[in-house]
Amino acid sequence: IFGYTKDGVLVTEAGVPDSPLITSGRVYGEINAAGTINTGLAISNPTDQAATFSFTITDGSGATVKSGSQTIPGNQQIASFLNEPPYSVANGFRGTLTFTSNVGLGVIALRSLVNERSDFLITTLPVIDLSRGASTGTQVIPHFAVGTGWQTQIILVNPTDTAQTGTVQF
C-alpha cells in the first residue's frame, strides 16, 4: 500500500497486488482534455539482464499514436505518466498502451485524478498479460459504487489484435 500525504493529512492511498513477471501486456490509458486525469506505469526489471521495453500507444479508433522503446538496466525500475517521456501523449487521449520485453518485468499501472481541491488521487489499473489470451466464459465485476457522490466506470480492453464480441449484463 502506498499513499500520498499533503500537509500531514493522508489524501489518497492505493494497494498494489503482487505482480507476476510478464513479457507482454496491455493497459488502458487516458489523459483527459484538462490533464486532470492521467495514467502512469511503473516498470521493474528484477533480472541482471538489461530489458528492451518496446511500446505502442493506440487510440480508441485503433490508430497508432506513438511507438518506441527504452532500455531498463538490470535490477532497475522506471516510472512515468503518459504525458511524460518516453510516451509524451497529448491531453485528450483515450486508448491503450501495449508493450513487449525481452525479459520478464513487473508492471503496475496507475490512474491519477487531480480533484476540485487540487488533491492528487490515485488508484491502480489492471495490466493484462497478453500471453494468457482472451478470457472465456462468464466474467464478474464484484463491486459497483453508485450514488452519494460515488460512480463506477467500466472499460473493456481487448487483449487480442482481433475483434471480440460478447454481452454485458447489469
Short mmCIF file of N, CA and C in Angstrom, two decimals:
data_model
loop_
_atom_site.label_atom_id
_atom_site.label_comp_id
_atom_site.label_asym_id
_atom_site.label_seq_id
_atom_site.Cartn_x
_atom_site.Cartn_y
_atom_site.Cartn_z
N ILE A 1 0.86 -1.17 0.00
CA ILE A 1 0.00 0.00 0.00
C ILE A 1 0.90 1.23 0.00
N PHE A 2 0.62 2.15 -0.91
CA PHE A 2 1.34 3.41 -0.86
C PHE A 2 0.34 4.54 -0.83
N GLY A 3 0.76 5.67 -0.27
CA GLY A 3 -0.16 6.77 -0.09
C GLY A 3 0.49 8.11 -0.35
N TYR A 4 -0.36 9.11 -0.51
CA TYR A 4 0.06 10.49 -0.73
C TYR A 4 -0.44 11.33 0.43
N THR A 5 0.49 12.02 1.10
CA THR A 5 0.15 12.86 2.23
C THR A 5 0.42 14.31 1.86
N LYS A 6 -0.56 15.17 2.17
CA LYS A 6 -0.43 16.61 1.91
C LYS A 6 -0.68 17.35 3.22
N ASP A 7 0.26 18.17 3.64
CA ASP A 7 0.15 18.93 4.89
C ASP A 7 -0.16 18.02 6.08
N GLY A 8 0.47 16.83 6.10
CA GLY A 8 0.31 15.92 7.22
C GLY A 8 -0.98 15.12 7.22
N VAL A 9 -1.77 15.23 6.13
CA VAL A 9 -3.04 14.52 6.05
C VAL A 9 -2.97 13.53 4.88
N LEU A 10 -3.34 12.27 5.15
CA LEU A 10 -3.39 11.27 4.09
C LEU A 10 -4.52 11.64 3.13
N VAL A 11 -4.18 11.88 1.86
CA VAL A 11 -5.15 12.29 0.85
C VAL A 11 -5.65 11.09 0.06
N THR A 12 -4.73 10.18 -0.30
CA THR A 12 -5.12 9.01 -1.07
C THR A 12 -4.11 7.90 -0.82
N GLU A 13 -4.58 6.67 -0.99
CA GLU A 13 -3.68 5.53 -0.94
C GLU A 13 -4.23 4.44 -1.85
N ALA A 14 -3.34 3.59 -2.33
CA ALA A 14 -3.74 2.51 -3.23
C ALA A 14 -2.94 1.27 -2.87
N GLY A 15 -3.61 0.14 -2.97
CA GLY A 15 -2.96 -1.14 -2.76
C GLY A 15 -2.52 -1.71 -4.08
N VAL A 16 -1.31 -2.24 -4.12
CA VAL A 16 -0.76 -2.83 -5.34
C VAL A 16 -0.60 -4.33 -5.11
N PRO A 17 -1.32 -5.14 -5.90
CA PRO A 17 -1.16 -6.59 -5.73
C PRO A 17 0.20 -7.04 -6.25
N ASP A 18 0.65 -8.21 -5.78
CA ASP A 18 1.90 -8.73 -6.32
C ASP A 18 1.71 -8.95 -7.82
N SER A 19 2.79 -8.87 -8.54
CA SER A 19 2.72 -8.90 -10.00
C SER A 19 3.65 -9.97 -10.54
N PRO A 20 3.09 -10.98 -11.23
CA PRO A 20 3.99 -11.94 -11.86
C PRO A 20 4.77 -11.26 -12.98
N LEU A 21 5.96 -11.75 -13.26
CA LEU A 21 6.76 -11.17 -14.34
C LEU A 21 6.11 -11.50 -15.68
N ILE A 22 6.00 -10.49 -16.54
CA ILE A 22 5.40 -10.69 -17.86
C ILE A 22 6.30 -10.10 -18.93
N THR A 23 6.19 -10.64 -20.14
CA THR A 23 6.98 -10.14 -21.27
C THR A 23 6.13 -9.39 -22.29
N SER A 24 4.81 -9.40 -22.11
CA SER A 24 3.94 -8.61 -22.99
C SER A 24 2.67 -8.28 -22.23
N GLY A 25 2.18 -7.06 -22.43
CA GLY A 25 0.99 -6.64 -21.70
C GLY A 25 0.30 -5.47 -22.37
N ARG A 26 -0.88 -5.16 -21.82
CA ARG A 26 -1.67 -4.04 -22.34
C ARG A 26 -2.39 -3.39 -21.17
N VAL A 27 -2.43 -2.05 -21.18
CA VAL A 27 -3.15 -1.30 -20.17
C VAL A 27 -4.01 -0.24 -20.85
N TYR A 28 -5.13 0.08 -20.21
CA TYR A 28 -5.95 1.20 -20.65
C TYR A 28 -5.26 2.48 -20.21
N GLY A 29 -5.28 3.48 -21.07
CA GLY A 29 -4.67 4.75 -20.72
C GLY A 29 -5.57 5.91 -21.09
N GLU A 30 -5.52 6.94 -20.28
CA GLU A 30 -6.33 8.13 -20.55
C GLU A 30 -5.63 9.36 -20.00
N ILE A 31 -5.70 10.43 -20.77
CA ILE A 31 -5.35 11.77 -20.30
C ILE A 31 -6.51 12.64 -20.76
N ASN A 32 -7.28 13.17 -19.82
CA ASN A 32 -8.43 13.96 -20.26
C ASN A 32 -7.97 15.31 -20.82
N ALA A 33 -8.91 16.05 -21.41
CA ALA A 33 -8.57 17.30 -22.09
C ALA A 33 -7.93 18.30 -21.14
N ALA A 34 -8.37 18.32 -19.89
CA ALA A 34 -7.83 19.27 -18.92
C ALA A 34 -6.52 18.79 -18.29
N GLY A 35 -6.18 17.53 -18.51
CA GLY A 35 -4.96 16.99 -17.91
C GLY A 35 -5.13 16.61 -16.45
N THR A 36 -6.36 16.61 -15.94
CA THR A 36 -6.58 16.28 -14.53
C THR A 36 -6.70 14.78 -14.30
N ILE A 37 -6.88 14.00 -15.38
CA ILE A 37 -6.84 12.54 -15.31
C ILE A 37 -5.65 12.10 -16.14
N ASN A 38 -4.86 11.18 -15.60
CA ASN A 38 -3.68 10.70 -16.30
C ASN A 38 -3.44 9.24 -15.92
N THR A 39 -2.64 8.57 -16.73
CA THR A 39 -2.30 7.17 -16.48
C THR A 39 -0.78 7.06 -16.41
N GLY A 40 -0.29 6.31 -15.46
CA GLY A 40 1.14 6.12 -15.31
C GLY A 40 1.50 4.65 -15.24
N LEU A 41 2.74 4.35 -15.61
CA LEU A 41 3.26 2.99 -15.50
C LEU A 41 4.52 3.00 -14.65
N ALA A 42 4.64 1.99 -13.79
CA ALA A 42 5.86 1.74 -13.05
C ALA A 42 6.33 0.36 -13.47
N ILE A 43 7.57 0.28 -13.94
CA ILE A 43 8.10 -0.96 -14.52
C ILE A 43 9.39 -1.31 -13.81
N SER A 44 9.46 -2.55 -13.34
CA SER A 44 10.64 -3.01 -12.62
C SER A 44 11.28 -4.18 -13.35
N ASN A 45 12.58 -4.12 -13.51
CA ASN A 45 13.34 -5.22 -14.10
C ASN A 45 14.16 -5.88 -12.99
N PRO A 46 13.66 -7.00 -12.44
CA PRO A 46 14.35 -7.64 -11.32
C PRO A 46 15.47 -8.59 -11.75
N THR A 47 15.77 -8.64 -13.04
CA THR A 47 16.80 -9.54 -13.52
C THR A 47 18.15 -8.82 -13.61
N ASP A 48 19.21 -9.58 -13.83
CA ASP A 48 20.53 -8.99 -14.03
C ASP A 48 20.73 -8.53 -15.47
N GLN A 49 19.84 -8.93 -16.36
CA GLN A 49 19.94 -8.62 -17.80
C GLN A 49 19.18 -7.34 -18.11
N ALA A 50 19.72 -6.50 -18.99
CA ALA A 50 19.01 -5.31 -19.43
C ALA A 50 17.76 -5.71 -20.21
N ALA A 51 16.68 -4.99 -20.00
CA ALA A 51 15.41 -5.26 -20.69
C ALA A 51 15.21 -4.23 -21.79
N THR A 52 14.78 -4.69 -22.94
CA THR A 52 14.35 -3.80 -24.00
C THR A 52 12.83 -3.75 -23.93
N PHE A 53 12.31 -2.61 -23.48
CA PHE A 53 10.87 -2.39 -23.30
C PHE A 53 10.37 -1.63 -24.52
N SER A 54 9.59 -2.31 -25.37
CA SER A 54 9.03 -1.68 -26.57
C SER A 54 7.54 -1.46 -26.36
N PHE A 55 7.02 -0.31 -26.81
CA PHE A 55 5.62 0.01 -26.59
C PHE A 55 4.98 0.61 -27.83
N THR A 56 3.66 0.41 -27.91
CA THR A 56 2.84 1.05 -28.93
C THR A 56 1.62 1.61 -28.23
N ILE A 57 1.33 2.87 -28.49
CA ILE A 57 0.17 3.53 -27.92
C ILE A 57 -0.86 3.68 -29.03
N THR A 58 -2.07 3.18 -28.77
CA THR A 58 -3.12 3.13 -29.78
C THR A 58 -4.35 3.85 -29.26
N ASP A 59 -4.96 4.71 -30.09
CA ASP A 59 -6.16 5.42 -29.64
C ASP A 59 -7.39 4.53 -29.77
N GLY A 60 -8.54 5.05 -29.38
CA GLY A 60 -9.77 4.28 -29.36
C GLY A 60 -10.24 3.80 -30.72
N SER A 61 -9.77 4.43 -31.79
CA SER A 61 -10.16 4.00 -33.14
C SER A 61 -9.19 2.97 -33.71
N GLY A 62 -8.13 2.65 -32.95
CA GLY A 62 -7.15 1.66 -33.41
C GLY A 62 -5.94 2.25 -34.09
N ALA A 63 -5.87 3.58 -34.19
CA ALA A 63 -4.72 4.22 -34.84
C ALA A 63 -3.55 4.32 -33.87
N THR A 64 -2.35 4.06 -34.39
CA THR A 64 -1.15 4.18 -33.57
C THR A 64 -0.84 5.66 -33.34
N VAL A 65 -0.71 6.03 -32.08
CA VAL A 65 -0.40 7.40 -31.70
C VAL A 65 1.11 7.57 -31.58
N LYS A 66 1.77 6.56 -31.01
CA LYS A 66 3.21 6.63 -30.83
C LYS A 66 3.72 5.24 -30.53
N SER A 67 4.95 4.99 -30.92
CA SER A 67 5.62 3.75 -30.54
C SER A 67 7.07 4.09 -30.25
N GLY A 68 7.71 3.23 -29.49
CA GLY A 68 9.10 3.46 -29.15
C GLY A 68 9.63 2.33 -28.30
N SER A 69 10.85 2.50 -27.85
CA SER A 69 11.44 1.50 -26.96
C SER A 69 12.41 2.19 -26.01
N GLN A 70 12.70 1.49 -24.95
CA GLN A 70 13.57 2.03 -23.91
C GLN A 70 14.29 0.86 -23.26
N THR A 71 15.53 1.08 -22.87
CA THR A 71 16.29 0.06 -22.15
C THR A 71 16.13 0.30 -20.66
N ILE A 72 15.80 -0.79 -19.95
CA ILE A 72 15.73 -0.74 -18.50
C ILE A 72 16.86 -1.61 -17.98
N PRO A 73 17.89 -1.01 -17.38
CA PRO A 73 19.03 -1.81 -16.90
C PRO A 73 18.58 -2.87 -15.89
N GLY A 74 19.40 -3.90 -15.75
CA GLY A 74 19.12 -4.95 -14.78
C GLY A 74 18.99 -4.38 -13.38
N ASN A 75 18.04 -4.91 -12.62
CA ASN A 75 17.78 -4.51 -11.23
C ASN A 75 17.47 -3.02 -11.08
N GLN A 76 16.81 -2.46 -12.09
CA GLN A 76 16.41 -1.04 -12.06
C GLN A 76 14.91 -0.94 -12.34
N GLN A 77 14.38 0.24 -12.14
CA GLN A 77 12.98 0.49 -12.43
C GLN A 77 12.80 1.87 -13.04
N ILE A 78 11.70 2.04 -13.75
CA ILE A 78 11.34 3.34 -14.32
C ILE A 78 9.87 3.59 -14.03
N ALA A 79 9.48 4.84 -14.01
CA ALA A 79 8.08 5.19 -13.81
C ALA A 79 7.82 6.53 -14.47
N SER A 80 6.70 6.62 -15.19
CA SER A 80 6.29 7.90 -15.78
C SER A 80 4.83 7.84 -16.18
N PHE A 81 4.25 9.01 -16.30
CA PHE A 81 2.88 9.14 -16.76
C PHE A 81 2.87 9.24 -18.28
N LEU A 82 1.70 9.02 -18.88
CA LEU A 82 1.61 9.02 -20.34
C LEU A 82 1.95 10.37 -20.96
N ASN A 83 1.80 11.46 -20.21
CA ASN A 83 2.14 12.77 -20.77
C ASN A 83 3.61 13.12 -20.58
N GLU A 84 4.41 12.18 -20.08
CA GLU A 84 5.85 12.38 -19.86
C GLU A 84 6.63 11.45 -20.79
N PRO A 85 7.92 11.78 -21.03
CA PRO A 85 8.75 10.87 -21.83
C PRO A 85 8.88 9.52 -21.13
N PRO A 86 8.94 8.42 -21.82
CA PRO A 86 9.13 8.32 -23.27
C PRO A 86 7.83 8.34 -24.06
N TYR A 87 6.68 8.43 -23.37
CA TYR A 87 5.40 8.33 -24.07
C TYR A 87 4.97 9.67 -24.68
N SER A 88 4.96 10.74 -23.89
CA SER A 88 4.67 12.10 -24.35
C SER A 88 3.38 12.20 -25.16
N VAL A 89 2.30 11.64 -24.63
CA VAL A 89 0.99 11.68 -25.28
C VAL A 89 0.28 12.98 -24.90
N ALA A 90 -0.44 13.57 -25.84
CA ALA A 90 -1.14 14.83 -25.61
C ALA A 90 -2.43 14.62 -24.81
N ASN A 91 -2.89 15.70 -24.20
CA ASN A 91 -4.18 15.67 -23.50
C ASN A 91 -5.29 15.29 -24.48
N GLY A 92 -6.34 14.69 -23.95
CA GLY A 92 -7.47 14.26 -24.77
C GLY A 92 -7.32 12.85 -25.31
N PHE A 93 -6.36 12.08 -24.78
CA PHE A 93 -6.12 10.72 -25.26
C PHE A 93 -6.93 9.70 -24.46
N ARG A 94 -7.50 8.73 -25.18
CA ARG A 94 -8.12 7.54 -24.59
C ARG A 94 -7.76 6.36 -25.48
N GLY A 95 -7.14 5.34 -24.91
CA GLY A 95 -6.76 4.18 -25.71
C GLY A 95 -5.99 3.18 -24.87
N THR A 96 -5.03 2.53 -25.51
CA THR A 96 -4.25 1.51 -24.81
C THR A 96 -2.76 1.70 -25.06
N LEU A 97 -1.98 1.16 -24.14
CA LEU A 97 -0.54 1.05 -24.30
C LEU A 97 -0.23 -0.44 -24.27
N THR A 98 0.36 -0.94 -25.35
CA THR A 98 0.74 -2.35 -25.45
C THR A 98 2.25 -2.41 -25.42
N PHE A 99 2.80 -3.37 -24.67
CA PHE A 99 4.26 -3.44 -24.55
C PHE A 99 4.75 -4.87 -24.67
N THR A 100 6.02 -4.99 -25.04
CA THR A 100 6.73 -6.26 -25.03
C THR A 100 8.10 -6.02 -24.42
N SER A 101 8.71 -7.10 -23.96
CA SER A 101 10.05 -7.03 -23.39
C SER A 101 10.76 -8.35 -23.64
N ASN A 102 12.08 -8.28 -23.74
CA ASN A 102 12.87 -9.49 -23.92
C ASN A 102 13.08 -10.27 -22.62
N VAL A 103 12.79 -9.65 -21.48
CA VAL A 103 12.86 -10.33 -20.18
C VAL A 103 11.58 -10.02 -19.40
N GLY A 104 11.26 -10.86 -18.43
CA GLY A 104 10.07 -10.65 -17.62
C GLY A 104 10.20 -9.40 -16.76
N LEU A 105 9.13 -8.60 -16.74
CA LEU A 105 9.10 -7.35 -15.98
C LEU A 105 7.92 -7.36 -15.01
N GLY A 106 8.06 -6.66 -13.92
CA GLY A 106 6.94 -6.38 -13.03
C GLY A 106 6.37 -5.03 -13.45
N VAL A 107 5.06 -4.97 -13.75
CA VAL A 107 4.46 -3.75 -14.26
C VAL A 107 3.18 -3.45 -13.48
N ILE A 108 3.04 -2.20 -13.03
CA ILE A 108 1.77 -1.73 -12.49
C ILE A 108 1.36 -0.49 -13.26
N ALA A 109 0.06 -0.26 -13.32
CA ALA A 109 -0.49 0.93 -13.95
C ALA A 109 -1.29 1.70 -12.90
N LEU A 110 -1.20 3.01 -12.97
CA LEU A 110 -1.91 3.88 -12.03
C LEU A 110 -2.77 4.88 -12.79
N ARG A 111 -3.90 5.19 -12.24
CA ARG A 111 -4.75 6.25 -12.77
C ARG A 111 -4.73 7.36 -11.73
N SER A 112 -4.44 8.56 -12.18
CA SER A 112 -4.41 9.70 -11.26
C SER A 112 -5.53 10.66 -11.61
N LEU A 113 -5.98 11.36 -10.60
CA LEU A 113 -7.01 12.38 -10.75
C LEU A 113 -6.65 13.54 -9.84
N VAL A 114 -6.63 14.74 -10.39
CA VAL A 114 -6.48 15.94 -9.58
C VAL A 114 -7.89 16.49 -9.41
N ASN A 115 -8.40 16.44 -8.19
CA ASN A 115 -9.80 16.80 -7.97
C ASN A 115 -9.99 18.31 -7.83
N GLU A 116 -11.21 18.72 -7.49
CA GLU A 116 -11.57 20.14 -7.40
C GLU A 116 -10.79 20.88 -6.33
N ARG A 117 -10.27 20.15 -5.33
CA ARG A 117 -9.46 20.77 -4.27
C ARG A 117 -7.97 20.68 -4.56
N SER A 118 -7.64 20.26 -5.79
CA SER A 118 -6.24 20.08 -6.23
C SER A 118 -5.55 18.95 -5.49
N ASP A 119 -6.32 18.00 -4.96
CA ASP A 119 -5.75 16.81 -4.35
C ASP A 119 -5.36 15.84 -5.45
N PHE A 120 -4.19 15.24 -5.33
CA PHE A 120 -3.70 14.24 -6.29
C PHE A 120 -4.13 12.87 -5.79
N LEU A 121 -5.13 12.27 -6.46
CA LEU A 121 -5.68 10.98 -6.05
C LEU A 121 -5.21 9.89 -7.00
N ILE A 122 -5.01 8.67 -6.48
CA ILE A 122 -4.51 7.58 -7.30
C ILE A 122 -5.27 6.29 -7.02
N THR A 123 -5.30 5.45 -8.04
CA THR A 123 -5.80 4.10 -7.90
C THR A 123 -5.03 3.23 -8.88
N THR A 124 -5.03 1.94 -8.66
CA THR A 124 -4.33 1.05 -9.59
C THR A 124 -5.27 0.62 -10.71
N LEU A 125 -4.69 0.27 -11.84
CA LEU A 125 -5.40 -0.25 -13.01
C LEU A 125 -4.86 -1.64 -13.32
N PRO A 126 -5.68 -2.50 -13.91
CA PRO A 126 -5.15 -3.82 -14.27
C PRO A 126 -4.17 -3.75 -15.43
N VAL A 127 -3.19 -4.64 -15.40
CA VAL A 127 -2.25 -4.84 -16.50
C VAL A 127 -2.58 -6.21 -17.08
N ILE A 128 -2.96 -6.25 -18.35
CA ILE A 128 -3.36 -7.50 -18.99
C ILE A 128 -2.13 -8.21 -19.51
N ASP A 129 -1.95 -9.46 -19.09
CA ASP A 129 -0.86 -10.30 -19.58
C ASP A 129 -1.29 -10.88 -20.93
N LEU A 130 -0.68 -10.42 -22.01
CA LEU A 130 -1.11 -10.83 -23.35
C LEU A 130 -0.80 -12.29 -23.66
N SER A 131 0.09 -12.92 -22.91
CA SER A 131 0.39 -14.33 -23.16
C SER A 131 -0.77 -15.23 -22.74
N ARG A 132 -1.70 -14.70 -21.97
CA ARG A 132 -2.82 -15.50 -21.47
C ARG A 132 -4.00 -15.54 -22.45
N GLY A 133 -4.03 -14.64 -23.42
CA GLY A 133 -5.14 -14.62 -24.37
C GLY A 133 -6.40 -14.05 -23.75
N ALA A 134 -7.50 -14.13 -24.50
CA ALA A 134 -8.78 -13.59 -24.04
C ALA A 134 -9.43 -14.52 -23.02
N SER A 135 -10.12 -13.92 -22.05
CA SER A 135 -10.88 -14.70 -21.08
C SER A 135 -12.12 -15.26 -21.75
N THR A 136 -12.53 -16.43 -21.33
CA THR A 136 -13.75 -17.04 -21.87
C THR A 136 -14.71 -17.31 -20.72
N GLY A 137 -15.96 -17.50 -21.06
CA GLY A 137 -16.96 -17.78 -20.04
C GLY A 137 -17.40 -16.51 -19.34
N THR A 138 -18.11 -16.68 -18.26
CA THR A 138 -18.66 -15.55 -17.51
C THR A 138 -17.56 -14.88 -16.70
N GLN A 139 -17.48 -13.57 -16.81
CA GLN A 139 -16.57 -12.76 -16.00
C GLN A 139 -17.43 -11.89 -15.10
N VAL A 140 -17.00 -11.66 -13.87
CA VAL A 140 -17.80 -10.92 -12.90
C VAL A 140 -17.00 -9.74 -12.38
N ILE A 141 -17.64 -8.59 -12.33
CA ILE A 141 -17.06 -7.42 -11.67
C ILE A 141 -17.73 -7.37 -10.30
N PRO A 142 -16.96 -7.64 -9.24
CA PRO A 142 -17.57 -7.90 -7.94
C PRO A 142 -18.03 -6.68 -7.16
N HIS A 143 -17.76 -5.48 -7.63
CA HIS A 143 -18.13 -4.32 -6.82
C HIS A 143 -18.50 -3.13 -7.70
N PHE A 144 -19.63 -2.52 -7.39
CA PHE A 144 -20.04 -1.27 -8.02
C PHE A 144 -20.28 -0.26 -6.92
N ALA A 145 -19.87 0.96 -7.13
CA ALA A 145 -20.16 2.04 -6.20
C ALA A 145 -20.95 3.09 -6.98
N VAL A 146 -22.20 3.32 -6.56
CA VAL A 146 -23.08 4.25 -7.27
C VAL A 146 -23.87 5.04 -6.25
N GLY A 147 -23.97 6.34 -6.45
CA GLY A 147 -24.79 7.20 -5.60
C GLY A 147 -23.98 7.89 -4.53
N THR A 148 -24.56 8.91 -3.93
CA THR A 148 -23.96 9.76 -2.90
C THR A 148 -22.53 10.17 -3.25
N GLY A 149 -22.33 10.54 -4.52
CA GLY A 149 -21.03 11.02 -4.97
C GLY A 149 -20.13 9.96 -5.58
N TRP A 150 -20.48 8.69 -5.44
CA TRP A 150 -19.68 7.60 -5.98
C TRP A 150 -20.15 7.24 -7.38
N GLN A 151 -19.23 6.78 -8.20
CA GLN A 151 -19.58 6.26 -9.52
C GLN A 151 -18.59 5.17 -9.91
N THR A 152 -19.01 4.28 -10.78
CA THR A 152 -18.16 3.22 -11.29
C THR A 152 -18.07 3.37 -12.79
N GLN A 153 -16.88 3.24 -13.33
CA GLN A 153 -16.65 3.30 -14.77
C GLN A 153 -16.11 1.94 -15.20
N ILE A 154 -16.75 1.33 -16.20
CA ILE A 154 -16.28 0.05 -16.72
C ILE A 154 -15.71 0.29 -18.11
N ILE A 155 -14.48 -0.15 -18.30
CA ILE A 155 -13.80 0.00 -19.59
C ILE A 155 -13.36 -1.38 -20.03
N LEU A 156 -13.78 -1.78 -21.21
CA LEU A 156 -13.41 -3.08 -21.74
C LEU A 156 -12.17 -2.91 -22.61
N VAL A 157 -11.16 -3.75 -22.37
CA VAL A 157 -9.92 -3.71 -23.14
C VAL A 157 -9.74 -5.07 -23.80
N ASN A 158 -9.57 -5.05 -25.11
CA ASN A 158 -9.39 -6.27 -25.88
C ASN A 158 -7.94 -6.76 -25.72
N PRO A 159 -7.74 -7.97 -25.19
CA PRO A 159 -6.38 -8.48 -25.01
C PRO A 159 -5.81 -9.14 -26.26
N THR A 160 -6.52 -9.04 -27.38
CA THR A 160 -6.04 -9.63 -28.63
C THR A 160 -6.01 -8.56 -29.71
N ASP A 161 -5.51 -8.92 -30.87
CA ASP A 161 -5.49 -7.99 -32.01
C ASP A 161 -6.64 -8.25 -32.97
N THR A 162 -7.59 -9.11 -32.58
CA THR A 162 -8.76 -9.38 -33.40
C THR A 162 -10.00 -8.93 -32.65
N ALA A 163 -11.08 -8.65 -33.40
CA ALA A 163 -12.32 -8.17 -32.79
C ALA A 163 -12.88 -9.23 -31.84
N GLN A 164 -13.44 -8.78 -30.74
CA GLN A 164 -14.06 -9.66 -29.75
C GLN A 164 -15.53 -9.26 -29.62
N THR A 165 -16.39 -10.21 -29.33
CA THR A 165 -17.79 -9.93 -29.10
C THR A 165 -18.23 -10.57 -27.79
N GLY A 166 -19.31 -10.08 -27.26
CA GLY A 166 -19.84 -10.63 -26.03
C GLY A 166 -21.04 -9.83 -25.58
N THR A 167 -21.50 -10.12 -24.40
CA THR A 167 -22.67 -9.45 -23.82
C THR A 167 -22.30 -8.93 -22.45
N VAL A 168 -22.70 -7.69 -22.17
CA VAL A 168 -22.54 -7.12 -20.85
C VAL A 168 -23.92 -7.05 -20.23
N GLN A 169 -24.07 -7.61 -19.03
CA GLN A 169 -25.38 -7.64 -18.37
C GLN A 169 -25.25 -6.98 -17.01
N PHE A 170 -26.20 -6.09 -16.71
CA PHE A 170 -26.23 -5.43 -15.41
C PHE A 170 -27.43 -5.89 -14.63
#
